[in-house]
mmCIF file of C-alpha atoms in Angstrom:
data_model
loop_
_atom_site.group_PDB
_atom_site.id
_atom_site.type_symbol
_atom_site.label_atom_id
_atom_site.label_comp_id
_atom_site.label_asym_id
_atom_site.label_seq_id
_atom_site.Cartn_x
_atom_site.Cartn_y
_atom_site.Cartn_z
ATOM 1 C CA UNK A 39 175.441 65.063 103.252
ATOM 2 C CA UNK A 40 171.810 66.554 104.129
ATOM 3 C CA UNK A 41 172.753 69.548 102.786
ATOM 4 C CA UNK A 42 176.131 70.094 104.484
ATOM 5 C CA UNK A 43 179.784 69.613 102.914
ATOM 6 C CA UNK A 44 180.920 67.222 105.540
ATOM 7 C CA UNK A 45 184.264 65.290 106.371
ATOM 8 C CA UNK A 46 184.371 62.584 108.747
ATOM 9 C CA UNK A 47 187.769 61.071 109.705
ATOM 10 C CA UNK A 48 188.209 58.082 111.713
ATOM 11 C CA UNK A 49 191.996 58.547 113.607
ATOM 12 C CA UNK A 50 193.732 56.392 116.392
ATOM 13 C CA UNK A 51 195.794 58.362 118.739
ATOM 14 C CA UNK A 52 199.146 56.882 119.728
ATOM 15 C CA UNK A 53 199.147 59.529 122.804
ATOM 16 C CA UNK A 54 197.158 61.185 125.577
ATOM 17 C CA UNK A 55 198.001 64.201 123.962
ATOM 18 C CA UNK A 56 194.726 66.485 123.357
ATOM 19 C CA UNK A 57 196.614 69.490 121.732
ATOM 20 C CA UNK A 58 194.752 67.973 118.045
ATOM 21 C CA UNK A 59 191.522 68.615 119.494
ATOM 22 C CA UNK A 60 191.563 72.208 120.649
ATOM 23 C CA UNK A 61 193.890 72.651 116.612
ATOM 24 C CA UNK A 62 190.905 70.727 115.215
ATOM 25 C CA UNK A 63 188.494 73.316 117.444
ATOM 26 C CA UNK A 64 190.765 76.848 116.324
ATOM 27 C CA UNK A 65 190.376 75.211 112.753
ATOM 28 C CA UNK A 66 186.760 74.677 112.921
ATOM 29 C CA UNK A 67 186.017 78.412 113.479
ATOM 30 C CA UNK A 68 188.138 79.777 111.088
ATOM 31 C CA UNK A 69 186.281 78.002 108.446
ATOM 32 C CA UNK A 70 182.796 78.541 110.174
ATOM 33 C CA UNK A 71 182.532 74.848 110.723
ATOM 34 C CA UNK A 72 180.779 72.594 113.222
ATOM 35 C CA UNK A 73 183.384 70.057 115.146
ATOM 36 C CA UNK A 74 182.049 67.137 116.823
ATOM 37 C CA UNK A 75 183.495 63.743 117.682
ATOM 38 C CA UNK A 76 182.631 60.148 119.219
ATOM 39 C CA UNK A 77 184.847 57.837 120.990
ATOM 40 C CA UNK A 78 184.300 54.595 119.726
ATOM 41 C CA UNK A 79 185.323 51.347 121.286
ATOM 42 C CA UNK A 80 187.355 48.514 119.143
ATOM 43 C CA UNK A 81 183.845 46.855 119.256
ATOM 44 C CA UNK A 82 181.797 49.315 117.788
ATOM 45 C CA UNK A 83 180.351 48.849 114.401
ATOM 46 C CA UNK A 84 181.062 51.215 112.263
ATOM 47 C CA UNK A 85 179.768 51.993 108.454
ATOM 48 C CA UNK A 86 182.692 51.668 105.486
ATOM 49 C CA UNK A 87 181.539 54.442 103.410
ATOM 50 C CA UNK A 88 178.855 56.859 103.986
ATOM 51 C CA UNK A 89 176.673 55.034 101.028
ATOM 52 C CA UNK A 90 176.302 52.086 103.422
ATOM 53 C CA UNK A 91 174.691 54.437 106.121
ATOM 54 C CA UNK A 92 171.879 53.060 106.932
ATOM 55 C CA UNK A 93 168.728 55.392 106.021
ATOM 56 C CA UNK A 94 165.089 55.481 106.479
ATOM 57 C CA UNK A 95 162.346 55.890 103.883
ATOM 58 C CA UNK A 96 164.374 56.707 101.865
ATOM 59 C CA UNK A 97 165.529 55.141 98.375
ATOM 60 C CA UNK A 98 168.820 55.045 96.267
ATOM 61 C CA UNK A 99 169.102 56.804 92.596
ATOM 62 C CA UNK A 100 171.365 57.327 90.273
ATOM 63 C CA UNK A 101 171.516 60.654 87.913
ATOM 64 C CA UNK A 102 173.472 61.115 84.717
ATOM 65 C CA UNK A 103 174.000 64.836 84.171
ATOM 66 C CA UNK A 104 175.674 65.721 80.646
ATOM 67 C CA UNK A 105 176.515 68.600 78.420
ATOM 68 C CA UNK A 106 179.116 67.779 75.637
ATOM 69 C CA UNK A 107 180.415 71.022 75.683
ATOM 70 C CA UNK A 108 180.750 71.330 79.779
ATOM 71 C CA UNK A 109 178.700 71.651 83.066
ATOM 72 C CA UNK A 110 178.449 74.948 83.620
ATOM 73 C CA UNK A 111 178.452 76.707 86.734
ATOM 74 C CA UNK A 112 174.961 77.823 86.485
ATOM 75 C CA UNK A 113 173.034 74.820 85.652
ATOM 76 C CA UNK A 114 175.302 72.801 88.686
ATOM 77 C CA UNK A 115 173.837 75.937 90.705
ATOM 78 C CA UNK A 116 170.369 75.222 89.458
ATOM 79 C CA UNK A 117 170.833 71.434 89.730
ATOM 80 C CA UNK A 118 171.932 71.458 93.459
ATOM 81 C CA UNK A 119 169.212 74.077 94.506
ATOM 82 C CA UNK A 120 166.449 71.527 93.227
ATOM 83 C CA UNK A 121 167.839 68.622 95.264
ATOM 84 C CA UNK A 122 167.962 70.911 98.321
ATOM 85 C CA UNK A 123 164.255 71.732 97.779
ATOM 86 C CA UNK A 124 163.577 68.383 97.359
ATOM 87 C CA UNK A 125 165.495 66.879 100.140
ATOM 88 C CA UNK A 126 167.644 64.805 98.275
ATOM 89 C CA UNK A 127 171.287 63.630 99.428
ATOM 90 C CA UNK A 128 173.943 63.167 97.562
ATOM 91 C CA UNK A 129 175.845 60.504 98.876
ATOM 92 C CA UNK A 130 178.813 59.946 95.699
ATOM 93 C CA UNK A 131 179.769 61.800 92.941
ATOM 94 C CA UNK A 132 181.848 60.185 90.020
ATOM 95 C CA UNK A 133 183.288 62.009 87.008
ATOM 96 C CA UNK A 134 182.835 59.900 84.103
ATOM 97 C CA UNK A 135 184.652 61.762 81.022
ATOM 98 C CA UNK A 136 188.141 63.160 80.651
ATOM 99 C CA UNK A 137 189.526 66.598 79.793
ATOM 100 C CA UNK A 138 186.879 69.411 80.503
ATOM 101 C CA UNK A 139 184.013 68.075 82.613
ATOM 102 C CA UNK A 140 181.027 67.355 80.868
ATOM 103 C CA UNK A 141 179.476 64.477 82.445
ATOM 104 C CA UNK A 142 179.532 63.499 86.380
ATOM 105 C CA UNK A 143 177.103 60.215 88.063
ATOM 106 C CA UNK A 144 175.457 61.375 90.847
ATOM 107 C CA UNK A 145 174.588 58.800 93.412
ATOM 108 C CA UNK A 146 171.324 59.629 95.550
ATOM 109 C CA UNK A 147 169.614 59.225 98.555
ATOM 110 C CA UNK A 148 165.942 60.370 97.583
ATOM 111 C CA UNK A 149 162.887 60.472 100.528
ATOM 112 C CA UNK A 150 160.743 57.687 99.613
ATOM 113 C CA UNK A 151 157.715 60.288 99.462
ATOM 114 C CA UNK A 152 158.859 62.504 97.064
ATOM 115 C CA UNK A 153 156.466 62.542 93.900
ATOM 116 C CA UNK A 154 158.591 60.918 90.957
ATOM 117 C CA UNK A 155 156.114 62.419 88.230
ATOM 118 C CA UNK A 156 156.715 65.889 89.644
ATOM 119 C CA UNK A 157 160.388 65.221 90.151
ATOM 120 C CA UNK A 158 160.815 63.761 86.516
ATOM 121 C CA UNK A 159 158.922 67.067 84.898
ATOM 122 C CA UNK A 160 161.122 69.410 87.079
ATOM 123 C CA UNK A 161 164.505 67.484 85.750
ATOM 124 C CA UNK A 162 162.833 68.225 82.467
ATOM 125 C CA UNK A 163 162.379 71.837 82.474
ATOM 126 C CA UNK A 164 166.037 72.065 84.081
ATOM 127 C CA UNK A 165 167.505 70.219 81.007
ATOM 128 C CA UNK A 166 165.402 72.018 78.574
ATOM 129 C CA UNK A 167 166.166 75.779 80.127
ATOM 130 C CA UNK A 168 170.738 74.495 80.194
ATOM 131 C CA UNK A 169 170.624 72.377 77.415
ATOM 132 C CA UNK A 170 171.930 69.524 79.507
ATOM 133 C CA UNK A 171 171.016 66.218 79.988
ATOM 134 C CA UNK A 172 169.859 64.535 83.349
ATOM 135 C CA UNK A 173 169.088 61.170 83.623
ATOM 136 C CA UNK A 174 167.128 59.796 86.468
ATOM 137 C CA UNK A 175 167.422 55.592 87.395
ATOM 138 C CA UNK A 176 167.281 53.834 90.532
ATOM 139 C CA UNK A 177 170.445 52.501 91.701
ATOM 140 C CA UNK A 178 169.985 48.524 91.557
ATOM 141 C CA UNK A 179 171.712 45.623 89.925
ATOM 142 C CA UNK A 180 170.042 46.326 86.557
ATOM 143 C CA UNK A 181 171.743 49.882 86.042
ATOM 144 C CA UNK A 182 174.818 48.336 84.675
ATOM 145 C CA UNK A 183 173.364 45.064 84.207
ATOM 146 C CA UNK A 184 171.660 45.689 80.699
ATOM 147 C CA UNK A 185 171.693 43.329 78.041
ATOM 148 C CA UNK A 186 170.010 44.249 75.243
ATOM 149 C CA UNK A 187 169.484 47.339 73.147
ATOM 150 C CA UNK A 188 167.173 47.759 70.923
ATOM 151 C CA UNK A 189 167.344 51.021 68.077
ATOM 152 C CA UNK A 190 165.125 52.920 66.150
ATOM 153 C CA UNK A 191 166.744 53.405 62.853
ATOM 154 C CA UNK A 192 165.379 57.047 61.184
ATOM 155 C CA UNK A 193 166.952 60.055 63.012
ATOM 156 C CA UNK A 194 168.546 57.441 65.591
ATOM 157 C CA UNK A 195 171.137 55.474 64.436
ATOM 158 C CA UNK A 196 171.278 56.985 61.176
ATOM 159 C CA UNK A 197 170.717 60.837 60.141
ATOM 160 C CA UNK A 198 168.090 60.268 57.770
ATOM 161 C CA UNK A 199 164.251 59.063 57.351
ATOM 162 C CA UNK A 200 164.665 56.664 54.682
ATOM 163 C CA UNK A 201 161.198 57.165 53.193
ATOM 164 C CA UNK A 202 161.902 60.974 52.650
ATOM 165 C CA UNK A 203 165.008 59.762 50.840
ATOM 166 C CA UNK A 204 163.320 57.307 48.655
ATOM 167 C CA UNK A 205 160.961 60.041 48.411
ATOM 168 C CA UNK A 206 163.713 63.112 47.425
ATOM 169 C CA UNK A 207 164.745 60.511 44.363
ATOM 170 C CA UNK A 208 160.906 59.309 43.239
ATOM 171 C CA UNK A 209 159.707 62.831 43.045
ATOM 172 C CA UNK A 210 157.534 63.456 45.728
ATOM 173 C CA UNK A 211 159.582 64.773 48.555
ATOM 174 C CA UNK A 212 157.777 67.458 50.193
ATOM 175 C CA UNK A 213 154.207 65.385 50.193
ATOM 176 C CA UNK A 214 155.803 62.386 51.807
ATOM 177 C CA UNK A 215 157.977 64.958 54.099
ATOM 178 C CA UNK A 216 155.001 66.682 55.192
ATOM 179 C CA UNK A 217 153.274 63.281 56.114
ATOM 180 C CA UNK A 218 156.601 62.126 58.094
ATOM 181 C CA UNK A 219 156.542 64.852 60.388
ATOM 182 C CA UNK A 220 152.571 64.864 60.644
ATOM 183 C CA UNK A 221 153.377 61.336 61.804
ATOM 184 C CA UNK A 222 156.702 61.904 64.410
ATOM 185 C CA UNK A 223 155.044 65.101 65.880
ATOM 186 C CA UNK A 224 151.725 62.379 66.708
ATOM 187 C CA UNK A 225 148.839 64.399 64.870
ATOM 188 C CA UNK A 226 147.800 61.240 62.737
ATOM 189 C CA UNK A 227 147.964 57.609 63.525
ATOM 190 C CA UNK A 228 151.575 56.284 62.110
ATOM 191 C CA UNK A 229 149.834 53.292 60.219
ATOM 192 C CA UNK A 230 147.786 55.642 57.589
ATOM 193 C CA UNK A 231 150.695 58.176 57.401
ATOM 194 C CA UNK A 232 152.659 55.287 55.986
ATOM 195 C CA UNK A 233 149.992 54.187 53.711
ATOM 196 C CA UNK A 234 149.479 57.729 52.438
ATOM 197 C CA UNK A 235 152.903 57.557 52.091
ATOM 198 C CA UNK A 236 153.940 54.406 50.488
ATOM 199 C CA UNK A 237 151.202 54.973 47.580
ATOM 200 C CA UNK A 238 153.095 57.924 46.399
ATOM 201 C CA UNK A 239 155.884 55.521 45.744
ATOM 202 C CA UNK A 240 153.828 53.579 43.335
ATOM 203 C CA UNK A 241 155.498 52.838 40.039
ATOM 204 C CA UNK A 242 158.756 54.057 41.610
ATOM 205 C CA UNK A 243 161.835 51.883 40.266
ATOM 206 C CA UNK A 244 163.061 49.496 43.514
ATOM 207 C CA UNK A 245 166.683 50.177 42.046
ATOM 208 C CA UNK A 246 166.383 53.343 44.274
ATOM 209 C CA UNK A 247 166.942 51.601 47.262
ATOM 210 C CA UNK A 248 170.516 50.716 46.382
ATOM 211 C CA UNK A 249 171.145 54.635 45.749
ATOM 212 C CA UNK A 250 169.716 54.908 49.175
ATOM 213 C CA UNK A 251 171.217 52.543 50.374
ATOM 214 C CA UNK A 252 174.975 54.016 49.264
ATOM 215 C CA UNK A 253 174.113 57.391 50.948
ATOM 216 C CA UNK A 254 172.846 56.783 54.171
ATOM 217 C CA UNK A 255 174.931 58.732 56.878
ATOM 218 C CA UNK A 256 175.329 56.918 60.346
ATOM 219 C CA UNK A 257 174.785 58.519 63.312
ATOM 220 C CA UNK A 258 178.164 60.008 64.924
ATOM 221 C CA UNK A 259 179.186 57.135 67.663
ATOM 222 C CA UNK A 260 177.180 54.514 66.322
ATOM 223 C CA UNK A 261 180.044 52.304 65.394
ATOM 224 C CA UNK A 262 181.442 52.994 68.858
ATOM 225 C CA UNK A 263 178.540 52.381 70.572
ATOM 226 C CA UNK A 264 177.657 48.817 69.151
ATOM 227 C CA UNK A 265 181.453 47.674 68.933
ATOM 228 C CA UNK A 266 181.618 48.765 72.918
ATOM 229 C CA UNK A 267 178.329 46.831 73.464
ATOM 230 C CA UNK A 268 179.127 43.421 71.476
ATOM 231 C CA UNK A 269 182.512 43.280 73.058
ATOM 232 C CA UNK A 270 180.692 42.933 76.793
ATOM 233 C CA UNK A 271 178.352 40.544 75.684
ATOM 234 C CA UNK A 272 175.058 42.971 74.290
ATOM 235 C CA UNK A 273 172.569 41.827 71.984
ATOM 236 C CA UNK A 274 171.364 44.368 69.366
ATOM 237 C CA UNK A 275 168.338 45.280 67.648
ATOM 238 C CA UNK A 276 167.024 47.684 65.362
ATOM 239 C CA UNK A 277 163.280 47.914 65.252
ATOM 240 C CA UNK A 278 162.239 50.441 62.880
ATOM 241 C CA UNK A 279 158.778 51.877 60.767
ATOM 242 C CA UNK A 280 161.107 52.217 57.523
ATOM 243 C CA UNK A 281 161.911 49.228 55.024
ATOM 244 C CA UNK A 282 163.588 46.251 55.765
ATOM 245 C CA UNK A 283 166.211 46.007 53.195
ATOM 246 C CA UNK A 284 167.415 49.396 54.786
ATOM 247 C CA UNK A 285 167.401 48.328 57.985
ATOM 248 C CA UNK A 286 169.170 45.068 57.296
ATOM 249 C CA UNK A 287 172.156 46.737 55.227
ATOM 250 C CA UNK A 288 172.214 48.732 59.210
ATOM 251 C CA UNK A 289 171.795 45.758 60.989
ATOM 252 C CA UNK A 290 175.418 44.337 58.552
ATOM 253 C CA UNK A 291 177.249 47.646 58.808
ATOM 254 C CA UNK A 292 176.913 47.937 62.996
ATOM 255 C CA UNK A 293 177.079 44.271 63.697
ATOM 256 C CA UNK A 294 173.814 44.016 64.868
ATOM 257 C CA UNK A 295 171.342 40.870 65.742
ATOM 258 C CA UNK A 296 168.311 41.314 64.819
ATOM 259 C CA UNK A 297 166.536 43.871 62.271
ATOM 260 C CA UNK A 298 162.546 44.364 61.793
ATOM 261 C CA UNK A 299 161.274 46.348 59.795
ATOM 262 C CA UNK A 300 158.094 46.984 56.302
ATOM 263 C CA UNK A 301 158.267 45.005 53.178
ATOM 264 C CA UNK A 302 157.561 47.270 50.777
ATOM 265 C CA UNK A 303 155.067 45.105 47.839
ATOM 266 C CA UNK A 304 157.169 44.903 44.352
ATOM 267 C CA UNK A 305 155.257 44.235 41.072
ATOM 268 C CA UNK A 306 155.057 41.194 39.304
ATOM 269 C CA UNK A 307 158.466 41.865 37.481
ATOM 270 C CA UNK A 308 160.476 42.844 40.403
ATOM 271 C CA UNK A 309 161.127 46.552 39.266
ATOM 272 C CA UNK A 310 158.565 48.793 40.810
ATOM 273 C CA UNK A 311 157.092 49.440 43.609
ATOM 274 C CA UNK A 312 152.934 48.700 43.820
ATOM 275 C CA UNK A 313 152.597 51.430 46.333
ATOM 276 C CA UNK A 314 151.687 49.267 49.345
ATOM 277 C CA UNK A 315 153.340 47.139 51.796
ATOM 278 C CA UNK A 316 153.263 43.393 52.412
ATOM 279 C CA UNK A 317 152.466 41.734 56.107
ATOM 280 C CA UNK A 318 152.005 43.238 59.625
ATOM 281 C CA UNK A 319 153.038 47.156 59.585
ATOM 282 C CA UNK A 320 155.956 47.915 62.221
ATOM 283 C CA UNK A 321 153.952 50.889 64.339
ATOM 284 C CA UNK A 322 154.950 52.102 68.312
ATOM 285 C CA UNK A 323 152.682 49.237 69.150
ATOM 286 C CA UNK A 324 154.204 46.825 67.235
ATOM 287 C CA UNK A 325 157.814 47.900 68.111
ATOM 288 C CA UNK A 326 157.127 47.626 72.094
ATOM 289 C CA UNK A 327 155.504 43.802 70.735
ATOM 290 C CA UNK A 328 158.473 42.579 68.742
ATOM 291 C CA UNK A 329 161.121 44.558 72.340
ATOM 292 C CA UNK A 330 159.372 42.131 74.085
ATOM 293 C CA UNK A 331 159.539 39.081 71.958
ATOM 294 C CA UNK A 332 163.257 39.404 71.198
ATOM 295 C CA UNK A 333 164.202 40.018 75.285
ATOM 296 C CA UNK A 334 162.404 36.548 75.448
ATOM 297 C CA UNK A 335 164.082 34.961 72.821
ATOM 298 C CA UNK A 336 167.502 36.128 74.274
ATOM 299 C CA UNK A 337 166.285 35.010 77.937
ATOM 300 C CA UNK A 338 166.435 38.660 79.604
ATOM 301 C CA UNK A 339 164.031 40.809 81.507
ATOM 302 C CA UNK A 340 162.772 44.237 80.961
ATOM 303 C CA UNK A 341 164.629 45.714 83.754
ATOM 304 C CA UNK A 342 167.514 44.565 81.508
ATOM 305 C CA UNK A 343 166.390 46.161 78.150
ATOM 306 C CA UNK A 344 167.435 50.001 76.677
ATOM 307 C CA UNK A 345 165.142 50.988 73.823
ATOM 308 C CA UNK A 346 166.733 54.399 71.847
ATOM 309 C CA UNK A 347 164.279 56.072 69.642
ATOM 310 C CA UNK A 348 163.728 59.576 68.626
ATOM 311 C CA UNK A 349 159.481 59.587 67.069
ATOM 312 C CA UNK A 350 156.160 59.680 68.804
ATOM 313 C CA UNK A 351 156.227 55.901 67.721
ATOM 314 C CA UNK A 352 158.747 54.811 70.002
ATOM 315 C CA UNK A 353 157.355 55.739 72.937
ATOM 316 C CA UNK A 354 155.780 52.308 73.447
ATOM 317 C CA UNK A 355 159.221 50.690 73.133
ATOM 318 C CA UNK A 356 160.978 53.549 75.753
ATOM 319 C CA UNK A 357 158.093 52.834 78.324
ATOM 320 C CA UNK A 358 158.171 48.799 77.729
ATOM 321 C CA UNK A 359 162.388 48.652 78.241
ATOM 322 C CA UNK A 360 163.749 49.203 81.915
ATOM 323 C CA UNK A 361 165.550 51.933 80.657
ATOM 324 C CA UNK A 362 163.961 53.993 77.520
ATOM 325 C CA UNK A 363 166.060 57.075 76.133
ATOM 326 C CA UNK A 364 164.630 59.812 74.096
ATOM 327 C CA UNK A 365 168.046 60.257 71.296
ATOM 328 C CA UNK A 366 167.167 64.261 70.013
ATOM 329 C CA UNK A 367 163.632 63.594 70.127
ATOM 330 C CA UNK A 368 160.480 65.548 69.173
ATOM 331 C CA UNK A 369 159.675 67.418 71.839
ATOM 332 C CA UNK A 370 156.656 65.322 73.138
ATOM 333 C CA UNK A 371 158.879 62.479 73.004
ATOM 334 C CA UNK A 372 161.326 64.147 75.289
ATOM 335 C CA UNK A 373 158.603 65.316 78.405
ATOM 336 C CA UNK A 374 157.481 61.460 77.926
ATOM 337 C CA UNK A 375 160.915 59.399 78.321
ATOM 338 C CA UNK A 376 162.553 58.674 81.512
ATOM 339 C CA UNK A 377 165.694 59.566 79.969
ATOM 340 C CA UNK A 378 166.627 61.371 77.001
ATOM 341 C CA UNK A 379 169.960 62.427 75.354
ATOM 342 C CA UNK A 380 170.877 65.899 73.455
ATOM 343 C CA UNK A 381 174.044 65.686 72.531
ATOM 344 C CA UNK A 382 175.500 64.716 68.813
ATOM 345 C CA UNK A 383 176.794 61.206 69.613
ATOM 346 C CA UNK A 384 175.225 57.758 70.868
ATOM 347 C CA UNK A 385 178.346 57.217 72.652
ATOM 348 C CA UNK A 386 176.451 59.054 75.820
ATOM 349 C CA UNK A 387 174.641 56.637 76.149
ATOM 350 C CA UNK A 388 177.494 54.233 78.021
ATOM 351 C CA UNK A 389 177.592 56.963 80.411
ATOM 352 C CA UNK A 390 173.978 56.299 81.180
ATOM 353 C CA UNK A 391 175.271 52.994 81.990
ATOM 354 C CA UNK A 392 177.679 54.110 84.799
ATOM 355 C CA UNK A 393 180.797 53.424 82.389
ATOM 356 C CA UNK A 394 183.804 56.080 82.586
ATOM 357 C CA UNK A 395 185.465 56.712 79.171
ATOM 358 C CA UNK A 396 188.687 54.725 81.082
ATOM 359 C CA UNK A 397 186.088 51.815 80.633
ATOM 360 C CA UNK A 398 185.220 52.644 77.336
ATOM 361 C CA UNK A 399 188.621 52.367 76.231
ATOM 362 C CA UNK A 400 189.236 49.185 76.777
ATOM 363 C CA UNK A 401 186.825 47.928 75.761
ATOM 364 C CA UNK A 402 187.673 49.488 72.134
ATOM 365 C CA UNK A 403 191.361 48.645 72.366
#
């Protein structure tokens, strides 16, 4: 508490005797501590926890700090340093996963001056330099009020880019792999690095998809994730710059609600591909557009969206929802987002959420 590990105790004596305060006084020295105490009448108001202290200027956050394989001693070091510089209090700290500790929630009492930007580029170069996550939200009803989440598909919630796939099996893998990460990295506008890259697919049979299709790999804790989500009442979405038959064989397989994504044009016959797409392409603009559109037709605000992306193309979406995560992003993508994960599974991202993996469980079993 302001930079002090403090105890407060509040005791009723059944006696006049004051031996307790010169054992509290011997006590205090030993341990180089400061003893002080207030009598208070039965009248006296008196806070129930120190979060309901009543502070000045000053405003509540939450942080998420996360390493899957442990917090080490050095980066809790580095992290409690930069709230001392920055005159933040921590005013409750929660362990949220079992067995070695890898992930605590750190309630906060932040001055209501403090420069977020700064603050939010400083938590950035601590997680890059530990290779641990910290997530920065303000403590309100919305925190673990969400209720809706809406995916990227490529490099989120599964391990591939689809198009480099379709690519591998038409022949033309490295030029369409070389225009996919021209395209993540932002160095050329997403909607001609997907028309450069669907005319390479021309003549291509469409039966590929299916092969695609039976080889996609999901992203570790996606299952878990979406079954933990549906069963406390989430909508889902996956919004994604790939192909819609893709993303709706995703949208089937995790149980999700809604799935957007290209048409990619057939030829007359139905077996190739004409090496363009049909109707409006899906780019970051278009992905915030349709975030938006879906959180109206399911009645919710913004402060009640996640988006989860990993691309330069996402960041419209992660700015638009209340709470936008960066899921092993490029790095521009990272310094962007408010949040961002770096661990192997979307299950981290209930932890963002405040949920312990006690919660977690049972809401799987």
């Amino acid at each position: 508490l302001y930079h002090n590990v403090t105890f407060g105790v509040l005791i009723t004596l059944k006696s006049d005797n004051v031996d307790l305060f010169r054992d509290l006084s011997e006590a205090a020295r030993k341990w180089d501590g400061t003893l002080s105490f207030d009598i208070h009448g039965k009248q006296d108001p008196l806070p129930k926890s120190i979060e309901d202290a009543p502070y000045e200027n000053r405003v509540k956050y939450t942080a998420t700090v996360l390493n899957q394989y442990g917090l080490s001693s050095k980066f809790l070091d580095d992290w409690t340093k930069l709230l001392l510089r920055e005159k933040i209090s921590v005013e409750k700290l929660q362990r949220l996963n079992e067995g070695k500790l890898s992930c605590a929630d750190y309630k906060l009492s932040v001055p209501i001056e403090t420069d977020f930007e700064l603050l939010r580029q400083e938590l950035f170069q601590l997680s890059m330099s530990h290779g641990t996550d910290v997530a920065l939200q303000p403590y309100d009803v919305y925190r673990k009020h969400k209720r809706l989440v809406v995916f990227d598909m490529d490099s989120t919630l599964i391990q591939q880019e689809v198009i480099d796939e379709i690519a591998r099996l038409a022949g033309v893998v490295n030029e369409v792999a070389a225009i996919t990460e021209s395209a993540m990295n932002g160095e050329i506008d997403f909607k001609e690095s997907l028309r450069r890259r669907v005319s390479l697919l021309k003549g291509t049979s469409v039966d590929i998809l299916q092969t695609v299709k039976e080889n996609l790999i999901f992203t570790e804790g996606a299952h878990f994730l979406c079954q933990a989500l549906k069963k406390i009442g989430f909508k889902l979405a996956v919004i994604s710059g790939g192909f819609i038959p893709l993303a709706k064989h995703v949208k089937n397989e995790l149980g999700l609600d809604y799935a957007f994504a290209n048409q990619l044009k057939v030829s007359a016959d139905g077996k190739t591909f004409t090496g363009e797409t049909v109707g409006p392409i899906i780019d970051g603009e278009r992905k915030a557009e349709l975030l938006e559109v879906i959180a109206q037709a399911e009645n919710v605000t913004l402060d009640q969206v996640i988006a989860v992306g990993d691309g330069a193309n996402d960041l419209w979406m992660l700015a638009k929802a209340g709470l936008g995560i960066a899921f092993n992003a490029k790095p521009r993508v990272q310094e962007k987002a408010r949040a961002r994960i770096n661990q192997k599974s979307l299950k981290y991202i209930l932890y963002l959420l405040g949920y312990t993996d006690d919660d977690t469980k049972q809401l799987l079993f």
